[in-house]
Short mmCIF file of C-alpha atoms in Angstrom, two decimals:
data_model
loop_
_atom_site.label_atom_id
_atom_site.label_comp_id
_atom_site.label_asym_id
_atom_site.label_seq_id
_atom_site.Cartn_x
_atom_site.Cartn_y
_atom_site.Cartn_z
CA UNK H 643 -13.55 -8.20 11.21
CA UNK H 644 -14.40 -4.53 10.00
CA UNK H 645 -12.51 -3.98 5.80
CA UNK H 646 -12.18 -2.03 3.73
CA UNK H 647 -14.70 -1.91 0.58
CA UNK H 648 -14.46 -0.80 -2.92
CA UNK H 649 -16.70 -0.50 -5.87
CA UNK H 650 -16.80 -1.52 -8.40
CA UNK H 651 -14.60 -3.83 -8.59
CA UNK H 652 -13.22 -2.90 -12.30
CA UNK H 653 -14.01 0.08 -14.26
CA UNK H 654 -13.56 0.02 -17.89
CA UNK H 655 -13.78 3.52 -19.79
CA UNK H 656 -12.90 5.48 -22.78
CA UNK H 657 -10.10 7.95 -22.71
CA UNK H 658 -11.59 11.37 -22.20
CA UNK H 659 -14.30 10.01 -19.89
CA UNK H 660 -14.61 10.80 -16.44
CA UNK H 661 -14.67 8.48 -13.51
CA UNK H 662 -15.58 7.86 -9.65
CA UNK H 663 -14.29 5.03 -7.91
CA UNK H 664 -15.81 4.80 -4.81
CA UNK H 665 -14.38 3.42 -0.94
CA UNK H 666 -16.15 3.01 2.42
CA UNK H 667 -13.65 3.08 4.89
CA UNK H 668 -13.55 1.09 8.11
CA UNK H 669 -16.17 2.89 10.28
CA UNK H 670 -13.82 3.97 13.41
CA UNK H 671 -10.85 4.82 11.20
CA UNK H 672 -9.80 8.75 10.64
CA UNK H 673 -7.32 8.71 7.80
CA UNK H 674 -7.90 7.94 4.66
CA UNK H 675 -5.75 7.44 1.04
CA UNK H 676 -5.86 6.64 -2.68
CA UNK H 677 -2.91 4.66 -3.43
CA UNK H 678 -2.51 3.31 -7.19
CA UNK H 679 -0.45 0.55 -8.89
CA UNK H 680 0.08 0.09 -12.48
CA UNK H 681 0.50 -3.18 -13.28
CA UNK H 682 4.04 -4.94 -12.86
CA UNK H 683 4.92 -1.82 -11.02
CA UNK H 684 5.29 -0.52 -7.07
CA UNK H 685 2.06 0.94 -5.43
CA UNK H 686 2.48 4.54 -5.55
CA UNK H 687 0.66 7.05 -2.77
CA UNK H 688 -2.07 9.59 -4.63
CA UNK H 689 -3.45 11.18 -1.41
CA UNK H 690 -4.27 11.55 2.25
CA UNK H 691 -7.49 12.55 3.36
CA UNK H 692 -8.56 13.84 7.57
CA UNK H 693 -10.92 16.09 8.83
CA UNK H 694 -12.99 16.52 5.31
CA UNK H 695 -9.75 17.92 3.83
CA UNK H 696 -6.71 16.55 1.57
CA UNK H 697 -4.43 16.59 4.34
CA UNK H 698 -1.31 15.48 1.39
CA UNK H 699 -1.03 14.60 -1.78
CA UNK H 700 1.42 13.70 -4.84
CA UNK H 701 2.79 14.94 -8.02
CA UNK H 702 0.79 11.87 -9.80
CA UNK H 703 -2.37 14.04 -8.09
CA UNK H 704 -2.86 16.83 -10.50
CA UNK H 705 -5.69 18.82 -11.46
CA UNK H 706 -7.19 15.89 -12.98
CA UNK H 707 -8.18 14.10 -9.70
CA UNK H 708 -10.16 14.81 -6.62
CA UNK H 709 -11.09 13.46 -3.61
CA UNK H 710 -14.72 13.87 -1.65
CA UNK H 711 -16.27 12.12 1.12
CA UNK H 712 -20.12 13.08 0.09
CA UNK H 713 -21.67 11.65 3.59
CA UNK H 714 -20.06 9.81 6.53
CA UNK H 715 -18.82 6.58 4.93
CA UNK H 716 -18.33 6.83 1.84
CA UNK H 717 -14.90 8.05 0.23
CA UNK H 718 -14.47 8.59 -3.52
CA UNK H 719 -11.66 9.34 -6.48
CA UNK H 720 -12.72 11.41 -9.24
CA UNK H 721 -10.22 11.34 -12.41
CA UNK H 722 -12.25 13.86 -14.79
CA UNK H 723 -10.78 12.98 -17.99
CA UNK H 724 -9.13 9.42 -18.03
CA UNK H 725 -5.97 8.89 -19.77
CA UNK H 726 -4.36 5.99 -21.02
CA UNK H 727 -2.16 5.82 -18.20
CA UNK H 728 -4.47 5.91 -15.71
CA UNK H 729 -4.92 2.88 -16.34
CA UNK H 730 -3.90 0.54 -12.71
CA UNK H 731 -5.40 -0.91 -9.78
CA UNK H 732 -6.62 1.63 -7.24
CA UNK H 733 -6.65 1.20 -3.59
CA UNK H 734 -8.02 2.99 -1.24
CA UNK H 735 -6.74 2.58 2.61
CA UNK H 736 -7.62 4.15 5.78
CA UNK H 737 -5.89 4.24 9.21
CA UNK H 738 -7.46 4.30 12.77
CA UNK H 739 -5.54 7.30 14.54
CA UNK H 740 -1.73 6.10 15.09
CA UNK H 741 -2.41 2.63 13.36
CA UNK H 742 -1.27 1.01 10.50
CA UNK H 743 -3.21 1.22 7.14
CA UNK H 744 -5.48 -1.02 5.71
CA UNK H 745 -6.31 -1.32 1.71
CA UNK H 746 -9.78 -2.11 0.35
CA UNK H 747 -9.30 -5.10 -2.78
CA UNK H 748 -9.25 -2.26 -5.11
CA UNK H 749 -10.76 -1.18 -8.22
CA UNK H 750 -9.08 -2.52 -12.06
CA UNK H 751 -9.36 0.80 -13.36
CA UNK H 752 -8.75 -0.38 -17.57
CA UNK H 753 -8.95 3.20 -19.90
CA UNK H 754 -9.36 2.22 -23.30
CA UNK F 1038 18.12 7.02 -5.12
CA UNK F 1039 15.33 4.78 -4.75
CA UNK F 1040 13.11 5.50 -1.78
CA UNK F 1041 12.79 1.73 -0.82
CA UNK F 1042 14.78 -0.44 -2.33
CA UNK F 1043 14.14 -4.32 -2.11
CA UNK F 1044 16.37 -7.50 -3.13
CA UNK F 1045 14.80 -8.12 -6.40
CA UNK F 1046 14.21 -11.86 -6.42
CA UNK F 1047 12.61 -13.96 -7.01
CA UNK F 1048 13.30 -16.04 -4.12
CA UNK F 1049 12.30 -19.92 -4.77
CA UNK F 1050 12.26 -22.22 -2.14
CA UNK F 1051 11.98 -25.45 -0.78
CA UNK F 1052 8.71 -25.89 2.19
CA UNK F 1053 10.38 -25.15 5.38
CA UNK F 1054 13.44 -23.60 4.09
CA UNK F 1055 14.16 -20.30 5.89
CA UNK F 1056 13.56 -16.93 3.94
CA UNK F 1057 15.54 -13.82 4.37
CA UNK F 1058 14.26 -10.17 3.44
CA UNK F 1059 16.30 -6.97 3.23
CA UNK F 1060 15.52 -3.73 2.38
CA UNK F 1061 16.87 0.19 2.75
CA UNK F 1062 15.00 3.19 2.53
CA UNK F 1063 16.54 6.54 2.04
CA UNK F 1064 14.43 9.19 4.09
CA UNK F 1065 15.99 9.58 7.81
CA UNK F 1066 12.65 11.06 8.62
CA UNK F 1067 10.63 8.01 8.25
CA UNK F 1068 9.09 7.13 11.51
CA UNK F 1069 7.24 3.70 11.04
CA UNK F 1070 7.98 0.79 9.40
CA UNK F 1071 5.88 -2.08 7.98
CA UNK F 1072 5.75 -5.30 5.90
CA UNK F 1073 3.31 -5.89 3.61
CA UNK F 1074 2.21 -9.32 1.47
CA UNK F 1075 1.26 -8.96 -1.57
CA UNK F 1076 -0.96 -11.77 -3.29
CA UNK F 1077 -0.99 -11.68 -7.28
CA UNK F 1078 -3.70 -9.02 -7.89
CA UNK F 1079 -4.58 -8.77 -4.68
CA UNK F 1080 -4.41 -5.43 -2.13
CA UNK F 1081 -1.66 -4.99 0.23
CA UNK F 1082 -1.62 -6.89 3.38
CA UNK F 1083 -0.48 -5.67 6.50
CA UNK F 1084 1.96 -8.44 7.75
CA UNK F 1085 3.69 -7.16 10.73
CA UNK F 1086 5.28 -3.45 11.77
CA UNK F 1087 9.07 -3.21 12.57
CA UNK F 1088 10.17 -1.55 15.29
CA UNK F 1089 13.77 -0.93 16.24
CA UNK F 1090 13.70 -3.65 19.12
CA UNK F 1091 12.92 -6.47 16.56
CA UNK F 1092 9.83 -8.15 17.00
CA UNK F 1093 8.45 -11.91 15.86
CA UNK F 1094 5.31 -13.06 15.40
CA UNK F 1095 4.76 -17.07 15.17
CA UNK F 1096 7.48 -17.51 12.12
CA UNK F 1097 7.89 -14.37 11.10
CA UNK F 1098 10.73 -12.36 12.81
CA UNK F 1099 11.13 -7.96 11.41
CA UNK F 1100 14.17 -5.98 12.49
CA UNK F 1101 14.87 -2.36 11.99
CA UNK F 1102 18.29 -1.10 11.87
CA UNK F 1103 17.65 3.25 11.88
CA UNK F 1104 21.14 3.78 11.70
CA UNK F 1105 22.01 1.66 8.84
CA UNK F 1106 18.14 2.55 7.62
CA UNK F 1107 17.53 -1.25 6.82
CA UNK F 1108 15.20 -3.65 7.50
CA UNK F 1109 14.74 -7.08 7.69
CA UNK F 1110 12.06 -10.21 7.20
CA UNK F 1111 13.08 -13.29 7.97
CA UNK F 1112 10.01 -16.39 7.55
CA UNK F 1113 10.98 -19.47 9.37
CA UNK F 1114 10.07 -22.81 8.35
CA UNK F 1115 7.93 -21.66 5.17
CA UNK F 1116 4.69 -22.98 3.99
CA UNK F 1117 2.83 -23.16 0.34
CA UNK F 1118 0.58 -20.20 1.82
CA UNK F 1119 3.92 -18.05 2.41
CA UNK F 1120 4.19 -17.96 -2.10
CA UNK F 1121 3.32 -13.84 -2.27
CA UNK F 1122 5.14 -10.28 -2.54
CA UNK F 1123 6.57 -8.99 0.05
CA UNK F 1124 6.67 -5.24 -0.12
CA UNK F 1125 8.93 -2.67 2.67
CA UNK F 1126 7.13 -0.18 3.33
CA UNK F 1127 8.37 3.06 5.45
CA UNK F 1128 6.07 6.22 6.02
CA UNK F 1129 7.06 9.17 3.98
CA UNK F 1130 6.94 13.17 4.57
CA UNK F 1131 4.72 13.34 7.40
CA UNK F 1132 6.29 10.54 9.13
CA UNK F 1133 4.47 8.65 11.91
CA UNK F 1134 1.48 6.37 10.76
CA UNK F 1135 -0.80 8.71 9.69
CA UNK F 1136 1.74 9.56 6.84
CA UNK F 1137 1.30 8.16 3.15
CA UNK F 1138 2.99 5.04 2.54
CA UNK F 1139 5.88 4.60 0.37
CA UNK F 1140 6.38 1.22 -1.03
CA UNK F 1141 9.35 -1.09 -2.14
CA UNK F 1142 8.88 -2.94 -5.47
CA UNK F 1143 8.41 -5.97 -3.61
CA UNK F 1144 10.18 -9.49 -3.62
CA UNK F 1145 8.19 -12.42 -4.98
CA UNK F 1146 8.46 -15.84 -3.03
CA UNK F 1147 7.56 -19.06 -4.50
CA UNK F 1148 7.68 -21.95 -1.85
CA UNK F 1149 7.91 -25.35 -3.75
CA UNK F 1150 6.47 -28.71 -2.36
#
């Protein structure tokens, strides 16, 4: 069965640093997202992603992030200079057209 | 208001008790409706949509109430393997299920031998 895949798996970095997490999404699907979750907390929505353009996104999604899908498969998160509280788990998800969504395992994302 | 609000547990049980789930969600605009397991640092799990006819699968029965803007889980029968999160989960401004997700906190089950 086709998944979702993330890498790496956890990230650790120094505040200040910048970082890519990266996502292939399942091959067929059209849609795809950056969710996060900080730890003891609900997962929270970052972005949408269709047609090589941010089709949504959230007030957590400021200037500080970005979204790029270099080629056709793979789907990356950019956070240019990491804060503290960027630290969480990061999902990505994507979302066959009029399907439900399906998250990768996610990337520990631990800013030190 | 909360977007998705979820009992908040946790919920521990005897194997092969019977589980109920409730949630509400507060945007009238939300088209589709899901539950979602959650496994302790784990990704989120698609369990089953909801629709507003009420569907099962095996022990797990959803309903959707869109006046009321509630839903329901209820797990029959539970098993060791049932011990997770379950998150609500409705779509959010764009509706439909292309739109971004918004989650529930979750409720934790623990099924005991």
């Amino acid at each position: 069965e086709p998944e979702v895949t993330q890498t790496p798996s956890h990230q650790v970095t120094q505040m200040g640093q910048e970082v890519i997490l990266r996502c292939v999404p399942i091959s067929n699907h059209l849609y795809f997202y950056w969710y996060r979750q900080i730890l003891g907390q609900k997962v929270e929505f970052l972005v949408s992603f269709y047609n090589n353009e941010i089709s949504e996104k959230s007030e957590i999604f400021d200037d500080q992030f970005s979204v790029e899908r270099p080629d056709g498969s793979n789907f990356t998160l950019k956070i240019r200079s990491t804060k503290l509280e960027d630290s969480a788990m990061y999902f990505c998800a994507s979302n066959p057209r009029g399907h439900e969504q399906y998250f990768g395992p996610g990337t520990r994302l631990t800013v030190t | 208001r909360k977007e998705v609000e979820q009992d908040p547990g946790p919920f521990n049980v005897p194997e092969g008790a019977t589980v109920a789930f409730n949630c509400t969600y507060s945007n009238s605009a939300s088209q589709s409706f899901f539950w979602y397991r959650q496994d302790c640092r784990k990704e989120p799990k698609l369990l089953m949509s909801v629709y507003s006819s009420g569907n099962e699968d095996g022990r797990f029965t959803a309903q959707l109430n869109r006046a009321s803007q509630y839903i329901s889980l209820l797990i029959r029968d539970s098993k060791l393997s049932d011990s997770a999160t379950y998150l609500c989960v409705v779509t959010g401004n764009y509706g439909g299920s292309q739109g971004n997700l918004i989650f529930g906190k979750g409720t934790k089950l623990s099924v005991k031998p």
